[in-house]
Coordinates of C-alpha atoms in Angstrom, one line a residue:
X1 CA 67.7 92.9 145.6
X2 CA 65.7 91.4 142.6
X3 CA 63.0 94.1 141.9
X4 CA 59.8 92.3 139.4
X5 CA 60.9 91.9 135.9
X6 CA 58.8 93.9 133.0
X7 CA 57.0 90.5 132.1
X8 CA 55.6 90.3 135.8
X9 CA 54.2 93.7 136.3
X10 CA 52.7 93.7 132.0
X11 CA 48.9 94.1 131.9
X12 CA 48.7 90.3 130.4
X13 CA 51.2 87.9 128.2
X14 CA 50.9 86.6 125.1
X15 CA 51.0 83.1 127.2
X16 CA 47.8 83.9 129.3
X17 CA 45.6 84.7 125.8
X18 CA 43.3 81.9 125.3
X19 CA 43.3 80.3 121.8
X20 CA 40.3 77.5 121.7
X21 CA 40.2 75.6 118.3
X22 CA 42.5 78.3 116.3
X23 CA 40.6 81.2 117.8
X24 CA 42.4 83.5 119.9
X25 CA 40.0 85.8 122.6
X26 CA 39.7 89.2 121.5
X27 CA 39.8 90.9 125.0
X28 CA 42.8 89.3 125.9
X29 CA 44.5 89.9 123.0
X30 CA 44.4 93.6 123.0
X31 CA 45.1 93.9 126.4
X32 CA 48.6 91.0 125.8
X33 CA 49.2 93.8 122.6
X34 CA 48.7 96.8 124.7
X35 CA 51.2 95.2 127.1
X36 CA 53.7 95.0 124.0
X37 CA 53.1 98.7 123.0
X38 CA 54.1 99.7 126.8
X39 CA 57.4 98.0 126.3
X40 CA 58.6 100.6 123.5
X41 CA 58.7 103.1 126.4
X42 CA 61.5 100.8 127.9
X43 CA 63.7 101.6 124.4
X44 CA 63.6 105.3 125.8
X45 CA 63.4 106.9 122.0
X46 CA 61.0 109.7 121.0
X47 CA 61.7 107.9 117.2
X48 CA 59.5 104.8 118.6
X49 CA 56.4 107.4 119.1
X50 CA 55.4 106.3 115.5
X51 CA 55.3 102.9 115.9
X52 CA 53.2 103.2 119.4
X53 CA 51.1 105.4 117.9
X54 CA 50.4 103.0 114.7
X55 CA 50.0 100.0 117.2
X56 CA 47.9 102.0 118.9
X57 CA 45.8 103.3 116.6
X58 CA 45.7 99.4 115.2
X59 CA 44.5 98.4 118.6
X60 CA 42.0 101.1 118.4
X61 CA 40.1 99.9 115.7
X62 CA 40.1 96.3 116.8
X63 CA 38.3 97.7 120.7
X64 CA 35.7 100.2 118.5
X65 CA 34.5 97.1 117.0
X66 CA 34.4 94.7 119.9
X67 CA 32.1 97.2 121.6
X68 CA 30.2 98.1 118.7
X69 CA 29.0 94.1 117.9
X70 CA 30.1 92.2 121.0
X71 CA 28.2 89.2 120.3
X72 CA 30.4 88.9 116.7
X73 CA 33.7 89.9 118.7
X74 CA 34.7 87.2 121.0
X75 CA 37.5 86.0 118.9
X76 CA 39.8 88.1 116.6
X77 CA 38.3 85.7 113.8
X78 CA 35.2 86.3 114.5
X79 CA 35.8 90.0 114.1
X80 CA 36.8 89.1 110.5
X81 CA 34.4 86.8 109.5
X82 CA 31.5 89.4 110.5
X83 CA 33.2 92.2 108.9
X84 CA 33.4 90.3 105.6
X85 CA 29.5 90.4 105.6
X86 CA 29.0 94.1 106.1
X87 CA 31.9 95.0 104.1
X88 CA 34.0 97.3 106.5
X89 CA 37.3 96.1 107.2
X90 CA 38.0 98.4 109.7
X91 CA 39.2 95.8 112.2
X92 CA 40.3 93.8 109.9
X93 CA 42.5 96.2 108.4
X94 CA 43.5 96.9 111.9
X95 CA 44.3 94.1 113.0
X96 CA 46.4 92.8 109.4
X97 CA 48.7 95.9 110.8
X98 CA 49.1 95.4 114.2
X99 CA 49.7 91.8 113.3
X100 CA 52.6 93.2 111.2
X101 CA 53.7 94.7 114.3
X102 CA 53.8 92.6 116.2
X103 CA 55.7 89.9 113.8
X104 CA 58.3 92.8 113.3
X105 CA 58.6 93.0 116.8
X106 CA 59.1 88.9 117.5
X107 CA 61.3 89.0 114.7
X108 CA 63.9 91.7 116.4
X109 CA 63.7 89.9 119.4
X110 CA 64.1 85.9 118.7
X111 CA 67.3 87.6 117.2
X112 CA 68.1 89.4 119.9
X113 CA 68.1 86.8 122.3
X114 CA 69.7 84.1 120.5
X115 CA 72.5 86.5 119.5
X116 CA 75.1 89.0 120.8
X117 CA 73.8 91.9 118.4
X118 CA 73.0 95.5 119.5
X119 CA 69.2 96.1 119.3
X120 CA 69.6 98.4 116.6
X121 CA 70.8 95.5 114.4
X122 CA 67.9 93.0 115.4
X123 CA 64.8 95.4 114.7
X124 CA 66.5 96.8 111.4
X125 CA 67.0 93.3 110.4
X126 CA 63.5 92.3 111.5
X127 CA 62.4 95.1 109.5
X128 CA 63.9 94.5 106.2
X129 CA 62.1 91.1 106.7
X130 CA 59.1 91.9 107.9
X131 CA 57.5 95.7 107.5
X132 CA 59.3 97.1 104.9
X133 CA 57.6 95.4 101.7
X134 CA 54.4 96.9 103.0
X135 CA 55.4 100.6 103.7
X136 CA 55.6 103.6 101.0
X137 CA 58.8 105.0 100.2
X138 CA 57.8 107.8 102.5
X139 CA 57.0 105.6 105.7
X140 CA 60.1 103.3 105.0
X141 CA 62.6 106.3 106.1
X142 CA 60.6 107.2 109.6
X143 CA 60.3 103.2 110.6
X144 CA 64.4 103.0 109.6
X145 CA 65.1 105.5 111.6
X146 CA 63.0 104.2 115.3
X147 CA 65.0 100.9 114.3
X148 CA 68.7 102.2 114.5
X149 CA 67.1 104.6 117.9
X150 CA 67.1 101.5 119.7
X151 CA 69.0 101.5 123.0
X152 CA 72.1 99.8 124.0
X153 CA 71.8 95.5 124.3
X154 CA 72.8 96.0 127.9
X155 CA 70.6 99.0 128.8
X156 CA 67.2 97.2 126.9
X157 CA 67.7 94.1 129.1
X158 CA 68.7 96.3 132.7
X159 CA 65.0 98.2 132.2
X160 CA 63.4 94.6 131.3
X161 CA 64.5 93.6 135.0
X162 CA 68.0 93.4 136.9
X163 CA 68.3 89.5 136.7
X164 CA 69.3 88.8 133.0
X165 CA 68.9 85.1 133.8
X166 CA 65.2 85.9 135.2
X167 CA 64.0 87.6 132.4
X168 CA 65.9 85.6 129.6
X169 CA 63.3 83.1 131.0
X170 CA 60.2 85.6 130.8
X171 CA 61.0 87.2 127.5
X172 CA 61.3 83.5 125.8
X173 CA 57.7 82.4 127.0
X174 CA 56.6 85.5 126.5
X175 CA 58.1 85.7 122.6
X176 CA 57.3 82.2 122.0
X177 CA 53.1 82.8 122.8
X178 CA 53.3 86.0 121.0
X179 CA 55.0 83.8 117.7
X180 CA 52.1 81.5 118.3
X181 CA 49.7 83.8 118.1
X182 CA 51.3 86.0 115.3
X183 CA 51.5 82.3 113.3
X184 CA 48.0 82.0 114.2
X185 CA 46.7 85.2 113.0
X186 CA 49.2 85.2 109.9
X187 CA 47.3 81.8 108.8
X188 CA 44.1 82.6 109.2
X189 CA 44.2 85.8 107.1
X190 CA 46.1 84.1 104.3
X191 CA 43.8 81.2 104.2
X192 CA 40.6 83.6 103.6
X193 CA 43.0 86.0 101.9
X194 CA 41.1 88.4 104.2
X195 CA 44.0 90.8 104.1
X196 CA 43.8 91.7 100.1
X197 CA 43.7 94.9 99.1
X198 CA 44.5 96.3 103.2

């Protein structure tokens, strides 16, 4: 019997988060990254808790100021742009990291998929082209370490759902709206530069 795959029973997809004219909803968004978060419990390894908890945290900041100026939150851009004119980045610092994040974590698995590696070898390579230039030589060793903690290929993809060909076909809308919106995000903070000095 084919039990709901992982992508079904998420909170929201990437592919479901509105982007109008380069702006991606806020609300959505979080709840499409919480959703992400969530599927680190799936790689079964008390070495992930960091990253959740820095995704988390990331997510955190982004929600505190959505309901703190909701009229200047409706788009993640919009968070930016107001929090240039009063001079806290707290959201925008936020969000630069969960963005990082959440490229790692496209990264790891557009290899994954397209390939026959272990896990452990997709999100360490993601890593070393993604996070690492932007952690301390005292993070680097704790993210290295939830990398190689990843769980077997064929175990990952069982707890994803038990019919591979089902959610081959989930996971790759899935990955491609959340590269879309990574892109998105990516672009908009190096066109402002709004990420210097974060």
């Amino acid at each position: 019997m084919t039990t709901p795959t992982f992508f079904v029973t998420m909170k929201r997809s990437f592919a479901d988060v509105p982007v109008e004219a380069g702006k991606v909803s806020t609300t959505e968004f979080l709840e499409a990254a919480e959703s992400l978060v969530s599927l680190f419990d799936l790689l079964a390894s008390a070495a992930f808790t960091v990253v959740q908890m820095d995704m988390n945290g990331n997510i955190k900041k982004i929600r505190d100021r959505q309901h703190a100026n909701p009229v200047l939150s409706s788009t993640l851009q919009d968070i930016v742009l107001s929090e240039k004119v009063d001079k806290n980045k707290t959201a925008t610092q936020g969000l630069l990291w969960l963005t990082r994040g959440l490229h790692l974590t496209a990264v790891a698995l557009r290899k994954n998929i397209e390939s026959t590696e272990e896990l452990n070898e997709s999100f360490t390579k993601a890593y070393s082209e993604t996070l690492i230039k932007f952690h301390s030589m005292v993070v680097r060793p704790v993210f290295k370490l939830a990398m190689k903690a990843c769980p077997y290929r064929k175990d990952f993809y069982a707890k994803l759902g038990n019919d591979y060909d089902a959610v081959k076909e989930q996971l790759l809308t899935w990955l491609a709206a959340l590269e879309r919106i990574v892109k998105i995000i990516q672009d908009f903070y190096d066109s402002g530069k709004y990420g210097k000095g974060l």
